Short mmCIF file of C-alpha atoms in Angstrom, two decimals:
data_model
loop_
_atom_site.label_atom_id
_atom_site.label_comp_id
_atom_site.label_asym_id
_atom_site.label_seq_id
_atom_site.Cartn_x
_atom_site.Cartn_y
_atom_site.Cartn_z
CA UNK A 12 152.35 144.36 48.34
CA UNK A 13 151.93 141.38 49.63
CA UNK A 14 154.48 140.65 51.23
CA UNK A 15 156.39 143.36 51.42
CA UNK A 16 153.50 145.60 53.95
CA UNK A 17 151.84 143.22 56.17
CA UNK A 18 149.66 146.27 58.25
CA UNK A 19 149.37 144.60 60.63
CA UNK A 20 152.68 144.52 62.11
CA UNK A 21 151.52 148.49 63.38
CA UNK A 22 148.73 146.40 65.07
CA UNK A 23 151.23 143.85 67.06
CA UNK A 24 150.32 145.24 70.73
CA UNK A 25 149.46 148.42 72.93
CA UNK A 26 152.48 149.38 72.94
CA UNK A 27 152.45 149.82 68.89
CA UNK A 28 149.41 150.68 68.75
CA UNK A 29 149.49 153.15 71.26
CA UNK A 30 152.58 155.10 69.43
CA UNK A 31 150.74 155.48 65.87
CA UNK A 32 146.79 156.37 66.61
CA UNK A 33 146.03 158.95 65.10
CA UNK A 34 143.31 160.14 67.72
CA UNK A 35 143.87 161.53 71.04
CA UNK A 36 140.76 161.58 73.85
CA UNK A 37 141.27 163.57 77.07
CA UNK A 38 138.64 164.99 79.55
CA UNK A 39 140.34 168.44 78.26
CA UNK A 40 137.60 167.89 75.02
CA UNK A 41 134.53 167.35 77.02
CA UNK A 42 131.59 169.84 78.25
CA UNK A 43 130.03 169.88 80.48
CA UNK A 44 125.83 169.55 80.32
CA UNK A 45 123.99 170.27 83.89
CA UNK A 46 120.68 171.05 84.32
CA UNK A 47 119.99 172.91 87.45
CA UNK A 48 116.40 173.28 89.59
CA UNK A 49 115.30 176.09 92.56
CA UNK A 50 115.44 175.41 96.05
CA UNK A 51 119.15 174.40 98.15
CA UNK A 52 120.62 170.96 98.63
CA UNK A 53 117.78 169.66 95.81
CA UNK A 54 119.59 165.64 93.81
CA UNK A 55 116.17 165.25 91.47
CA UNK A 56 116.43 161.37 89.70
CA UNK A 57 115.91 161.77 85.47
CA UNK A 58 114.65 158.32 84.71
CA UNK A 59 115.61 158.10 81.30
CA UNK A 60 118.60 159.95 82.07
CA UNK A 61 120.38 157.43 84.78
CA UNK A 62 123.10 159.27 86.78
CA UNK A 63 122.04 162.15 85.58
CA UNK A 64 120.36 164.87 88.00
CA UNK A 65 118.65 168.66 88.29
CA UNK A 66 120.55 169.84 90.62
CA UNK A 67 119.95 173.68 93.44
CA UNK A 68 122.78 175.96 93.02
CA UNK A 69 124.31 175.24 96.11
CA UNK A 70 125.19 170.87 94.72
CA UNK A 71 125.07 172.65 90.91
CA UNK A 72 128.62 174.85 92.11
CA UNK A 73 129.76 170.99 93.63
CA UNK A 74 129.07 169.37 90.47
CA UNK A 75 131.12 171.84 88.72
CA UNK A 76 134.46 171.67 90.37
CA UNK A 77 134.69 167.75 90.55
CA UNK A 78 134.39 168.57 87.18
CA UNK A 79 137.34 170.91 86.92
CA UNK A 80 139.00 168.65 88.47
CA UNK A 81 138.87 165.64 86.13
CA UNK A 82 139.86 167.77 83.45
CA UNK A 83 137.02 169.46 82.93
CA UNK A 84 137.47 172.26 81.05
CA UNK A 85 133.45 174.04 80.29
CA UNK A 86 130.07 173.82 81.29
CA UNK A 87 126.43 173.35 79.16
CA UNK A 88 123.55 175.39 81.61
CA UNK A 89 120.18 174.75 81.24
CA UNK A 90 117.46 175.65 84.16
CA UNK A 91 114.54 174.02 85.29
CA UNK A 92 112.31 176.93 85.05
CA UNK A 93 108.70 176.83 86.83
CA UNK A 94 105.41 177.17 85.99
CA UNK A 95 104.52 180.13 87.06
CA UNK A 96 107.26 182.19 85.94
CA UNK A 97 106.11 180.57 81.80
CA UNK A 98 104.32 182.81 79.10
CA UNK A 99 104.76 182.63 75.74
CA UNK A 100 107.93 185.63 75.37
CA UNK A 101 110.55 183.54 77.14
CA UNK A 102 110.87 187.72 79.92
CA UNK A 103 111.94 185.42 82.96
CA UNK A 104 115.18 185.25 80.28
CA UNK A 105 116.73 187.62 80.68
CA UNK A 106 115.69 188.55 84.01
CA UNK A 107 118.84 189.75 84.99
CA UNK A 108 118.66 187.78 88.96
CA UNK A 109 117.16 184.17 87.30
CA UNK A 110 117.84 181.73 87.82
CA UNK A 111 120.13 180.83 85.15
CA UNK A 112 122.27 184.66 85.32
CA UNK A 113 123.17 183.78 89.32
CA UNK A 114 123.58 180.58 87.79
CA UNK A 115 126.63 181.68 85.73
CA UNK A 116 127.14 184.45 88.19
CA UNK A 117 128.03 181.04 91.35
CA UNK A 118 129.98 179.70 89.15
CA UNK A 119 132.20 182.01 87.32
CA UNK A 120 132.87 182.92 91.65
CA UNK A 121 133.07 179.01 92.38
CA UNK A 122 135.65 178.39 89.42
CA UNK A 123 136.99 181.75 87.78
CA UNK A 124 138.03 179.22 85.36
CA UNK A 125 135.85 177.38 84.13
CA UNK A 126 133.96 178.18 80.48
CA UNK A 127 130.07 178.27 81.26
CA UNK A 128 127.80 178.36 78.52
CA UNK A 129 124.47 179.17 78.91
CA UNK A 130 121.99 177.69 76.61
CA UNK A 131 119.97 180.42 74.42
CA UNK A 132 116.50 179.46 73.59
CA UNK A 133 113.15 180.45 74.77
CA UNK A 134 111.62 175.99 75.02
CA UNK A 135 112.38 176.01 79.07
CA UNK A 136 110.13 179.82 79.17
CA UNK A 137 107.32 178.68 77.06
CA UNK A 138 104.61 178.08 77.96
CA UNK A 139 104.26 176.00 74.56
CA UNK A 140 107.50 173.98 74.49
CA UNK A 141 108.53 175.82 71.80
CA UNK A 142 112.49 177.15 71.21
CA UNK A 143 110.26 180.62 70.10
CA UNK A 144 107.20 182.84 69.93
CA UNK A 145 103.96 181.49 69.22
CA UNK A 146 101.37 184.01 66.95
CA UNK A 147 98.68 182.01 65.26
CA UNK A 148 99.71 178.91 65.53
CA UNK A 149 103.12 179.92 64.40
CA UNK A 150 107.06 180.62 65.12
CA UNK A 151 107.71 183.63 65.06
CA UNK A 152 110.99 184.15 63.42
CA UNK A 153 112.26 187.40 63.58
CA UNK A 154 110.63 188.45 67.41
CA UNK A 155 112.06 184.99 68.65
CA UNK A 156 115.44 186.77 67.85
CA UNK A 157 114.71 190.19 70.07
CA UNK A 158 114.42 187.83 72.87
CA UNK A 159 117.40 185.42 72.17
CA UNK A 160 119.27 188.62 71.88
CA UNK A 161 118.40 190.11 74.86
CA UNK A 162 118.36 186.14 76.64
CA UNK A 163 122.05 186.56 75.22
CA UNK A 164 123.16 189.69 76.48
CA UNK A 165 122.07 189.23 80.37
CA UNK A 166 124.29 186.70 80.01
CA UNK A 167 127.03 188.06 79.55
CA UNK A 168 127.10 190.63 81.78
CA UNK A 169 126.06 187.57 84.29
CA UNK A 170 129.48 186.60 83.74
CA UNK A 171 128.96 184.26 80.83
CA UNK A 172 131.83 183.46 78.56
CA UNK A 173 130.49 182.72 75.85
CA UNK A 174 126.59 182.33 74.94
CA UNK A 175 125.07 178.78 72.47
CA UNK A 176 122.13 180.28 70.82
CA UNK A 177 120.79 176.50 69.42
CA UNK A 178 117.15 177.59 68.72
CA UNK A 179 117.98 177.45 65.13
CA UNK A 180 116.07 180.82 63.74
CA UNK A 181 117.88 182.60 60.66
CA UNK A 182 119.85 185.45 61.30
CA UNK A 183 120.45 184.76 65.49
CA UNK A 184 123.92 184.57 65.62
CA UNK A 185 124.68 188.55 63.54
CA UNK A 186 121.75 190.40 65.77
CA UNK A 187 123.92 188.93 69.43
CA UNK A 188 126.90 189.01 67.52
CA UNK A 189 125.99 192.75 66.65
CA UNK A 190 124.51 192.98 70.79
CA UNK A 191 127.45 192.08 71.97
CA UNK A 192 129.32 194.39 70.51
CA UNK A 193 127.54 197.30 70.10
CA UNK A 194 127.07 196.22 74.40
CA UNK A 195 130.88 195.92 75.03
CA UNK A 196 131.09 192.31 75.75
CA UNK A 197 134.01 191.84 72.57
CA UNK A 198 135.09 189.25 75.03
CA UNK A 199 132.16 187.27 74.88
CA UNK A 200 132.00 184.85 72.51
CA UNK A 201 128.97 182.31 70.44
CA UNK A 202 128.91 178.67 69.99
CA UNK A 203 125.94 178.03 68.03
CA UNK A 204 124.04 174.73 66.97
CA UNK A 205 124.71 175.48 63.42
CA UNK A 206 123.65 171.45 62.18
CA UNK A 207 121.05 171.00 64.35
CA UNK A 208 118.31 168.44 63.37
CA UNK A 209 114.90 167.10 64.52
CA UNK A 210 115.43 164.76 65.65
CA UNK A 211 113.67 161.89 68.60
CA UNK A 212 116.97 161.24 70.19
CA UNK A 213 116.03 164.34 71.93
CA UNK A 214 113.54 162.26 74.01
CA UNK A 215 115.49 162.51 77.48
CA UNK A 216 116.00 166.20 77.38
CA UNK A 217 112.87 167.91 77.39
CA UNK A 218 111.67 164.86 80.80
CA UNK A 219 115.05 166.74 82.38
CA UNK A 220 113.40 169.94 81.83
CA UNK A 221 109.66 169.51 81.14
CA UNK A 222 109.62 171.76 77.61
CA UNK A 223 108.47 169.08 75.90
CA UNK A 224 106.10 170.71 72.96
CA UNK A 225 102.66 171.48 73.64
CA UNK A 226 99.56 168.93 73.01
CA UNK A 227 97.40 170.98 71.32
CA UNK A 228 95.81 171.89 67.16
CA UNK A 229 96.24 175.03 67.73
CA UNK A 230 100.39 175.16 68.73
CA UNK A 231 102.71 172.58 66.23
CA UNK A 232 103.37 169.51 67.89
CA UNK A 233 106.89 169.05 66.21
CA UNK A 234 109.83 171.49 65.82
CA UNK A 235 110.70 171.00 63.11
CA UNK A 236 109.53 174.52 60.73
CA UNK A 237 113.28 175.68 62.57
CA UNK A 238 115.18 172.76 63.81
CA UNK A 239 117.02 170.82 60.37
CA UNK A 240 115.59 167.45 58.43
CA UNK A 241 116.93 164.42 59.04
CA UNK A 242 117.41 163.34 55.81
CA UNK A 243 119.47 166.96 54.05
CA UNK A 244 122.96 167.00 54.46
CA UNK A 245 123.87 169.88 52.29
CA UNK A 246 121.34 172.09 54.49
CA UNK A 247 124.04 171.26 57.52
CA UNK A 248 126.94 172.38 55.65
CA UNK A 249 125.05 176.01 53.88
CA UNK A 250 123.79 176.64 58.22
CA UNK A 251 127.45 176.34 59.60
CA UNK A 252 129.17 178.37 56.59
CA UNK A 253 126.36 180.87 57.33
CA UNK A 254 126.56 180.28 61.05
CA UNK A 255 130.50 181.59 60.45
CA UNK A 256 129.53 184.68 57.99
CA UNK A 257 127.91 186.28 61.05
CA UNK A 258 130.38 185.63 63.63
CA UNK A 259 130.33 182.55 65.61
CA UNK A 260 133.00 181.84 67.30
CA UNK A 261 131.82 177.68 67.62
CA UNK A 262 129.52 176.41 65.32
CA UNK A 263 128.14 172.53 67.12
CA UNK A 264 125.89 169.95 64.89
CA UNK A 265 124.07 168.27 67.37
CA UNK A 266 123.30 165.13 67.44
CA UNK A 267 126.30 162.70 67.76
CA UNK A 268 127.13 159.58 66.35
CA UNK A 269 124.18 158.75 63.94
CA UNK A 270 125.72 162.41 62.30
CA UNK A 271 129.29 161.97 62.41
CA UNK A 272 128.70 162.88 58.08
CA UNK A 273 128.07 165.54 58.72
CA UNK A 274 130.58 166.78 61.39
CA UNK A 275 132.64 164.87 59.11
CA UNK A 276 131.25 167.73 56.62
CA UNK A 277 130.95 171.05 58.63
CA UNK A 278 135.10 170.51 60.01
CA UNK A 279 135.84 170.03 56.28
CA UNK A 280 133.65 173.81 55.28
CA UNK A 281 134.75 175.60 58.53
CA UNK A 282 138.51 177.25 59.66
CA UNK A 283 136.60 177.79 63.62
CA UNK A 284 136.35 174.19 66.02
CA UNK A 285 133.09 171.82 65.90
CA UNK A 286 131.53 171.20 68.82
CA UNK A 287 129.08 168.01 68.86
CA UNK A 288 126.20 166.38 71.46
CA UNK A 289 126.61 163.45 72.22
CA UNK A 290 122.27 163.84 73.18
CA UNK A 291 120.44 162.23 75.95
CA UNK A 292 118.23 160.13 73.49
CA UNK A 293 122.43 158.40 71.98
CA UNK A 294 123.95 158.52 76.27
CA UNK A 295 120.04 156.88 77.54
CA UNK A 296 120.13 153.93 74.78
CA UNK A 297 123.67 153.53 75.77
CA UNK A 298 122.88 152.91 79.32
CA UNK A 299 119.76 151.15 79.34
CA UNK A 300 121.60 148.14 77.31
CA UNK A 301 124.55 148.17 79.59
CA UNK A 302 121.97 147.42 81.54
CA UNK A 303 120.93 144.98 81.14
CA UNK A 304 124.63 143.41 79.88
CA UNK A 305 123.90 143.49 76.15
CA UNK A 306 127.09 145.91 76.15
CA UNK A 307 129.90 146.50 78.44
CA UNK A 308 129.66 150.51 78.73
CA UNK A 309 132.88 151.27 79.43
CA UNK A 310 134.22 150.57 76.18
CA UNK A 311 131.40 152.10 73.56
CA UNK A 312 130.76 154.58 76.07
CA UNK A 313 134.72 155.73 75.31
CA UNK A 314 134.58 153.53 71.50
CA UNK A 315 131.07 156.60 70.82
CA UNK A 316 133.80 159.13 72.76
CA UNK A 317 136.97 158.66 70.11
CA UNK A 318 134.60 158.55 67.17
CA UNK A 319 133.20 161.55 67.55
CA UNK A 320 136.67 163.21 68.10
CA UNK A 321 138.07 161.26 65.14
CA UNK A 322 134.92 162.98 62.98
CA UNK A 323 136.82 165.43 63.65
CA UNK A 324 135.18 166.68 66.90
CA UNK A 325 136.57 169.63 68.96
CA UNK A 326 134.90 170.01 71.82
CA UNK A 327 131.77 167.13 72.93
CA UNK A 328 129.33 167.24 75.12
CA UNK A 329 128.37 164.42 77.24
CA UNK A 330 126.16 163.85 79.27
CA UNK A 331 129.61 160.79 79.71
CA UNK A 332 131.60 163.48 80.78
CA UNK A 333 131.95 163.05 84.70
CA UNK A 334 132.37 159.04 83.15
CA UNK A 335 134.66 158.90 81.15
CA UNK A 336 136.91 161.94 83.16
CA UNK A 337 137.91 158.92 85.50
CA UNK A 338 138.31 156.18 82.91
CA UNK A 339 140.36 158.26 81.32
CA UNK A 340 142.21 159.66 84.20
CA UNK A 341 143.44 156.22 84.97
#
């Protein structure tokens, strides 16, 4: 009751504001998504994602070492697959000498303590740009799960700390967990993309990997039969709970800033860490507005990351990871 309570007393200066601040943010909260390409000394800019590149393996290792020195403890790996290696079943995805498997081994050799979480989905390997196998114009769930399981085992054998299924197939977490256990990979974790919405925010990412669904009358033009309807809330909680029951160690909500209500709901429902992916479109919007002088880049970047953490994220996968870490370390 005013004047006995004056809430502004706790906002008087930065010292008291920092003392009572409810949410903290550090580089150790971040996971850095990385795009890997074939070749040597390759650094290809992604126009829709200023400051982000596809790197060859040698340059990827340099980036990983730099991230580690900044205090970033985890990387999320995606590979740009050559067109001649793509098919409808994603066979290249479990090639023990494939680009992803080479990358995992190289990172663990160079920075053994870095947590490596390779992406598990077939879209980079698919001639159709979908996260699974297509038959008669439909994405087939169970055959895709078998392929994802083989892919996950190959990642574990290469040295991955966690596998990260991002495909949204039904039952894939349970199948992967069983396969890992049966093959002795008891300590390899699963970070499941549990509440992954069919969002328009993913556009720049598909530019980065050239993995957009093909435009064909016989093939679905979007991913709405497996990614979630963005109008739904309860469905996201149900997906996360099911993944935990099936053996997920970490559950993810994707995208980030537009889905903070889902982040909080999932955080309240599960008893495992919650990851949030601040996706390519969210990154690109801040970059574009800042380039035009409409927003203060660093202030917006840090504010959004704080908001994601405040909503309940234990891990934030963000393309801002290195920039934010530099700023926070100062």
